[in-house]
mmCIF file of C-alpha atoms in Angstrom:
data_model
loop_
_atom_site.group_PDB
_atom_site.id
_atom_site.type_symbol
_atom_site.label_atom_id
_atom_site.label_comp_id
_atom_site.label_asym_id
_atom_site.label_seq_id
_atom_site.Cartn_x
_atom_site.Cartn_y
_atom_site.Cartn_z
ATOM 1 C CA MET A 18 -38.972 -13.855 -78.696
ATOM 2 C CA ARG A 19 -37.162 -12.027 -81.226
ATOM 3 C CA LEU A 20 -33.781 -12.731 -79.317
ATOM 4 C CA ASN A 21 -33.080 -16.282 -81.006
ATOM 5 C CA GLU A 22 -35.000 -15.870 -84.339
ATOM 6 C CA HIS A 23 -31.628 -15.628 -86.199
ATOM 7 C CA LEU A 24 -29.987 -18.129 -84.051
ATOM 8 C CA GLN A 25 -29.533 -21.949 -84.318
ATOM 9 C CA ILE A 26 -28.124 -24.149 -81.614
ATOM 10 C CA ILE A 27 -26.316 -27.257 -83.134
ATOM 11 C CA GLY A 28 -25.596 -30.274 -80.905
ATOM 12 C CA LYS A 29 -24.475 -33.683 -81.231
ATOM 13 C CA ASN A 30 -27.324 -35.220 -82.282
ATOM 14 C CA VAL A 31 -30.212 -32.406 -82.212
ATOM 15 C CA ILE A 32 -30.019 -28.776 -84.038
ATOM 16 C CA LEU A 33 -32.702 -26.220 -82.372
ATOM 17 C CA VAL A 34 -33.811 -23.752 -84.827
ATOM 18 C CA PRO A 35 -36.492 -20.833 -84.422
ATOM 19 C CA TYR A 36 -40.199 -21.499 -84.991
ATOM 20 C CA GLU A 37 -41.188 -20.487 -88.156
ATOM 21 C CA SER A 38 -43.875 -20.521 -90.243
ATOM 22 C CA LYS A 39 -43.044 -22.940 -92.625
ATOM 23 C CA HIS A 40 -42.948 -25.210 -89.768
ATOM 24 C CA VAL A 41 -46.369 -24.718 -88.768
ATOM 25 C CA GLU A 42 -48.395 -27.247 -90.878
ATOM 26 C CA LYS A 43 -46.410 -30.018 -89.411
ATOM 27 C CA TYR A 44 -46.756 -28.755 -85.776
ATOM 28 C CA HIS A 45 -50.432 -28.445 -86.230
ATOM 29 C CA GLN A 46 -50.537 -32.153 -87.796
ATOM 30 C CA TRP A 47 -48.707 -33.111 -84.716
ATOM 31 C CA MET A 48 -51.107 -31.310 -82.158
ATOM 32 C CA LYS A 49 -54.237 -33.290 -83.482
ATOM 33 C CA SER A 50 -52.941 -36.058 -81.145
ATOM 34 C CA GLU A 51 -54.909 -36.511 -78.084
ATOM 35 C CA GLU A 52 -51.721 -38.239 -76.735
ATOM 36 C CA LEU A 53 -49.799 -34.734 -77.158
ATOM 37 C CA GLN A 54 -52.815 -32.608 -76.083
ATOM 38 C CA GLU A 55 -52.833 -34.545 -72.629
ATOM 39 C CA LEU A 56 -49.257 -34.689 -72.141
ATOM 40 C CA THR A 57 -48.997 -30.826 -72.992
ATOM 41 C CA ALA A 58 -52.278 -30.009 -71.575
ATOM 42 C CA SER A 59 -53.384 -28.089 -74.797
ATOM 43 C CA GLU A 60 -56.201 -27.535 -76.432
ATOM 44 C CA PRO A 61 -56.509 -28.430 -80.189
ATOM 45 C CA LEU A 62 -56.515 -25.071 -82.439
ATOM 46 C CA SER A 63 -57.366 -24.436 -86.113
ATOM 47 C CA LEU A 64 -54.561 -23.760 -88.899
ATOM 48 C CA GLU A 65 -55.253 -20.242 -88.506
ATOM 49 C CA GLN A 66 -54.995 -19.954 -84.842
ATOM 50 C CA GLU A 67 -51.854 -22.150 -84.811
ATOM 51 C CA TYR A 68 -50.260 -19.200 -87.290
ATOM 52 C CA ALA A 69 -50.948 -16.829 -84.828
ATOM 53 C CA MET A 70 -49.701 -19.021 -81.945
ATOM 54 C CA GLN A 71 -46.709 -19.035 -84.133
ATOM 55 C CA GLN A 72 -46.285 -15.406 -84.701
ATOM 56 C CA SER A 73 -47.031 -15.203 -80.574
ATOM 57 C CA TRP A 74 -43.687 -17.411 -80.064
ATOM 58 C CA ARG A 75 -41.671 -15.399 -82.355
ATOM 59 C CA ASN A 76 -42.755 -11.594 -80.810
ATOM 60 C CA ASP A 77 -43.476 -12.145 -77.208
ATOM 61 C CA GLU A 78 -40.527 -11.395 -75.155
ATOM 62 C CA ASP A 79 -41.774 -13.648 -72.285
ATOM 63 C CA LYS A 80 -41.609 -16.998 -74.240
ATOM 64 C CA CYS A 81 -38.617 -18.711 -76.166
ATOM 65 C CA THR A 82 -39.050 -21.588 -78.260
ATOM 66 C CA PHE A 83 -36.661 -23.790 -80.625
ATOM 67 C CA LEU A 84 -37.922 -26.651 -82.828
ATOM 68 C CA ILE A 85 -36.081 -29.967 -82.718
ATOM 69 C CA LEU A 86 -34.264 -31.583 -85.687
ATOM 70 C CA ASP A 87 -32.866 -34.645 -85.663
ATOM 71 C CA ARG A 88 -29.527 -33.703 -87.063
ATOM 72 C CA GLN A 89 -28.667 -36.494 -88.810
ATOM 73 C CA CYS A 90 -31.888 -36.582 -90.930
ATOM 74 C CA TYR A 91 -31.259 -33.061 -91.682
ATOM 75 C CA GLU A 92 -27.645 -33.259 -92.620
ATOM 76 C CA GLN A 93 -28.904 -36.192 -95.080
ATOM 77 C CA THR A 94 -31.644 -34.489 -96.264
ATOM 78 C CA THR A 95 -31.453 -30.754 -95.788
ATOM 79 C CA ASP A 96 -35.406 -31.001 -95.229
ATOM 80 C CA GLU A 97 -36.422 -29.359 -92.032
ATOM 81 C CA ILE A 98 -39.601 -30.297 -92.043
ATOM 82 C CA GLU A 99 -38.638 -33.626 -92.708
ATOM 83 C CA ALA A 100 -36.258 -33.692 -89.528
ATOM 84 C CA LEU A 101 -38.524 -31.916 -87.486
ATOM 85 C CA VAL A 102 -39.083 -34.106 -84.214
ATOM 86 C CA GLY A 103 -40.284 -31.761 -81.434
ATOM 87 C CA ASP A 104 -39.985 -28.540 -79.559
ATOM 88 C CA THR A 105 -38.513 -27.074 -76.433
ATOM 89 C CA ASN A 106 -39.588 -23.857 -74.626
ATOM 90 C CA ILE A 107 -39.071 -21.454 -71.796
ATOM 91 C CA PHE A 108 -41.940 -19.328 -70.268
ATOM 92 C CA ILE A 109 -40.153 -16.562 -68.600
ATOM 93 C CA GLN A 110 -41.400 -14.949 -65.451
ATOM 94 C CA SER A 111 -40.533 -12.139 -63.356
ATOM 95 C CA ASN A 112 -39.995 -13.152 -59.629
ATOM 96 C CA THR A 113 -40.913 -9.665 -58.555
ATOM 97 C CA GLU A 114 -42.143 -10.809 -54.992
ATOM 98 C CA ASP A 115 -38.990 -11.233 -54.170
ATOM 99 C CA ASP A 116 -36.984 -8.722 -55.967
ATOM 100 C CA PRO A 117 -38.405 -6.010 -57.955
ATOM 101 C CA ALA A 118 -35.211 -5.413 -59.750
ATOM 102 C CA LEU A 119 -35.097 -9.011 -60.874
ATOM 103 C CA LYS A 120 -36.261 -9.589 -64.468
ATOM 104 C CA ARG A 121 -36.312 -12.806 -66.310
ATOM 105 C CA ASP A 122 -35.796 -14.304 -63.192
ATOM 106 C CA VAL A 123 -37.411 -17.642 -63.321
ATOM 107 C CA GLY A 124 -37.937 -19.991 -66.686
ATOM 108 C CA GLU A 125 -40.742 -22.700 -66.905
ATOM 109 C CA ILE A 126 -38.853 -25.257 -69.171
ATOM 110 C CA GLU A 127 -40.943 -27.739 -71.550
ATOM 111 C CA ILE A 128 -40.228 -30.438 -73.884
ATOM 112 C CA MET A 129 -41.816 -32.507 -76.489
ATOM 113 C CA ILE A 130 -40.504 -35.044 -78.661
ATOM 114 C CA ALA A 131 -43.651 -35.449 -80.915
ATOM 115 C CA GLU A 132 -42.361 -37.819 -83.531
ATOM 116 C CA PRO A 133 -43.007 -41.193 -81.953
ATOM 117 C CA ALA A 134 -40.370 -42.952 -83.736
ATOM 118 C CA ALA A 135 -37.385 -40.175 -82.323
ATOM 119 C CA ARG A 136 -38.531 -41.291 -79.032
ATOM 120 C CA GLY A 137 -36.181 -42.969 -76.669
ATOM 121 C CA LYS A 138 -33.263 -41.677 -78.688
ATOM 122 C CA ARG A 139 -32.412 -39.162 -76.288
ATOM 123 C CA TYR A 140 -32.972 -36.164 -78.010
ATOM 124 C CA GLY A 141 -34.961 -35.059 -75.513
ATOM 125 C CA TRP A 142 -32.409 -35.321 -73.499
ATOM 126 C CA GLU A 143 -29.867 -33.340 -75.398
ATOM 127 C CA ALA A 144 -32.694 -30.630 -76.756
ATOM 128 C CA THR A 145 -33.559 -29.928 -73.252
ATOM 129 C CA LEU A 146 -29.701 -29.664 -71.673
ATOM 130 C CA LEU A 147 -28.999 -27.217 -74.401
ATOM 131 C CA MET A 148 -32.278 -25.180 -73.943
ATOM 132 C CA LEU A 149 -31.557 -24.824 -70.218
ATOM 133 C CA LEU A 150 -27.943 -23.818 -70.820
ATOM 134 C CA TYR A 151 -29.070 -21.338 -73.684
ATOM 135 C CA GLY A 152 -31.662 -20.043 -70.864
ATOM 136 C CA VAL A 153 -28.784 -19.528 -68.648
ATOM 137 C CA GLU A 154 -26.175 -17.720 -70.311
ATOM 138 C CA HIS A 155 -28.595 -15.674 -72.848
ATOM 139 C CA LEU A 156 -31.930 -15.190 -70.602
ATOM 140 C CA HIS A 157 -30.016 -14.636 -67.603
ATOM 141 C CA LEU A 158 -32.319 -16.765 -65.567
ATOM 142 C CA ARG A 159 -31.637 -17.673 -62.057
ATOM 143 C CA GLN A 160 -34.213 -20.487 -61.557
ATOM 144 C CA TYR A 161 -36.255 -22.986 -63.506
ATOM 145 C CA ILE A 162 -39.437 -25.073 -62.928
ATOM 146 C CA ALA A 163 -40.926 -27.826 -64.861
ATOM 147 C CA ILE A 164 -44.704 -28.964 -64.789
ATOM 148 C CA THR A 165 -45.546 -32.393 -66.073
ATOM 149 C CA LYS A 166 -48.550 -34.824 -65.860
ATOM 150 C CA ASP A 167 -48.128 -37.250 -62.905
ATOM 151 C CA THR A 168 -48.538 -39.898 -65.286
ATOM 152 C CA ASN A 169 -45.450 -39.147 -67.502
ATOM 153 C CA GLU A 170 -43.142 -41.135 -65.525
ATOM 154 C CA ARG A 171 -40.447 -40.602 -68.416
ATOM 155 C CA ALA A 172 -40.537 -36.795 -67.975
ATOM 156 C CA MET A 173 -40.327 -36.933 -64.354
ATOM 157 C CA LYS A 174 -37.614 -39.099 -64.284
ATOM 158 C CA MET A 175 -35.558 -37.075 -66.644
ATOM 159 C CA PHE A 176 -36.035 -33.700 -64.593
ATOM 160 C CA GLU A 177 -34.813 -35.844 -61.425
ATOM 161 C CA ARG A 178 -31.887 -36.971 -63.633
ATOM 162 C CA MET A 179 -31.229 -33.486 -64.171
ATOM 163 C CA LYS A 180 -31.380 -32.565 -60.751
ATOM 164 C CA PHE A 181 -34.531 -30.614 -60.358
ATOM 165 C CA ARG A 182 -36.541 -31.254 -57.122
ATOM 166 C CA GLU A 183 -40.294 -32.072 -56.775
ATOM 167 C CA THR A 184 -41.574 -28.921 -55.095
ATOM 168 C CA LYS A 185 -45.551 -29.830 -55.418
ATOM 169 C CA ARG A 186 -48.408 -32.148 -56.609
ATOM 170 C CA THR A 187 -51.538 -30.867 -57.795
ATOM 171 C CA PRO A 188 -54.074 -33.874 -57.811
ATOM 172 C CA ILE A 189 -56.736 -31.975 -59.366
ATOM 173 C CA PHE A 190 -54.783 -31.306 -62.427
ATOM 174 C CA HIS A 191 -52.607 -34.222 -62.299
ATOM 175 C CA GLU A 192 -49.620 -32.258 -62.459
ATOM 176 C CA VAL A 193 -46.243 -32.482 -60.475
ATOM 177 C CA SER A 194 -43.720 -29.207 -60.303
ATOM 178 C CA PHE A 195 -40.350 -29.415 -59.983
ATOM 179 C CA GLY A 196 -37.593 -26.829 -59.304
ATOM 180 C CA ARG A 197 -34.048 -26.084 -59.761
ATOM 181 C CA PRO A 198 -32.086 -23.008 -58.591
ATOM 182 C CA VAL A 199 -28.790 -22.049 -61.238
ATOM 183 C CA GLU A 200 -25.957 -22.361 -59.207
ATOM 184 C CA GLU A 201 -22.550 -22.670 -60.361
ATOM 185 C CA ASP A 202 -21.926 -26.482 -59.921
ATOM 186 C CA TRP A 203 -25.060 -27.109 -62.063
ATOM 187 C CA ILE A 204 -23.794 -24.832 -64.466
ATOM 188 C CA ALA A 205 -21.077 -26.809 -64.772
ATOM 189 C CA TRP A 206 -22.800 -30.088 -64.927
ATOM 190 C CA LEU A 207 -24.959 -28.634 -67.617
ATOM 191 C CA LYS A 208 -21.768 -28.089 -69.882
ATOM 192 C CA HIS A 209 -20.420 -31.294 -68.988
ATOM 193 C CA GLU A 210 -23.233 -32.768 -70.265
ATOM 194 C CA VAL A 211 -24.215 -30.848 -73.306
ATOM 195 C CA GLY A 212 -20.305 -31.247 -74.317
ATOM 196 C CA SER A 213 -19.264 -30.001 -77.589
ATOM 197 C CA HIS A 214 -21.981 -27.561 -79.124
ATOM 198 C CA ALA A 215 -22.194 -24.523 -81.386
ATOM 199 C CA ILE A 216 -24.561 -21.473 -81.449
ATOM 200 C CA LYS A 217 -24.778 -20.491 -85.298
ATOM 201 C CA HIS A 218 -26.315 -17.827 -87.396
ATOM 202 C CA TYR A 219 -29.735 -19.151 -88.832
ATOM 203 C CA PRO A 220 -30.947 -17.461 -91.858
ATOM 204 C CA THR A 221 -34.534 -16.804 -91.137
ATOM 205 C CA LYS A 222 -36.751 -16.591 -94.551
ATOM 206 C CA ASP A 223 -39.959 -16.187 -92.402
ATOM 207 C CA LEU A 224 -42.059 -14.169 -94.408
ATOM 208 C CA HIS A 225 -44.541 -13.396 -91.175
ATOM 209 C CA SER A 226 -41.835 -12.322 -88.933
ATOM 210 C CA GLU A 227 -41.546 -8.754 -89.917
#
């Protein structure tokens, strides 16, 4: 999505940055993991296909993605690749069945902490909250859904703590779906949980983005 290609979101422990071509090789190495393929319901891609996927995330208006940096690591090294630990995405849907006038009504939220050493540090929690709030304030979403594997207890508990409710189980795909309407009290809760954060200009140098 072009909307966020020049934005970074700076939180307490994480920094969200646009997905650029310089990140692709590390991302490609992550996705060779059978564990991550299972958790994200993904198929392995060639490096060339991964570059094409990065361009899709950059250009398609129904996809918004940020990569997650360990803020402390980045501030110590100033190396985004070294600090890169995962990503968070929103797939945007138009809820045309309910109201044809509504656009970008529903967002499917995803989170992945790919680096094992970065798990258990609440990076996924903070990154997801920042992304949810970004979707409300900048993409004008009115409802969220989340879909996770029924074996991913950590993800299911996280979405429940974020006040999502289970809406469906699909045993054939081993998936559990959660939903969350965007309401004023929930937005206030998001802001409280996120705390101090900033959205700043991101100086893109992505030669493939034009």
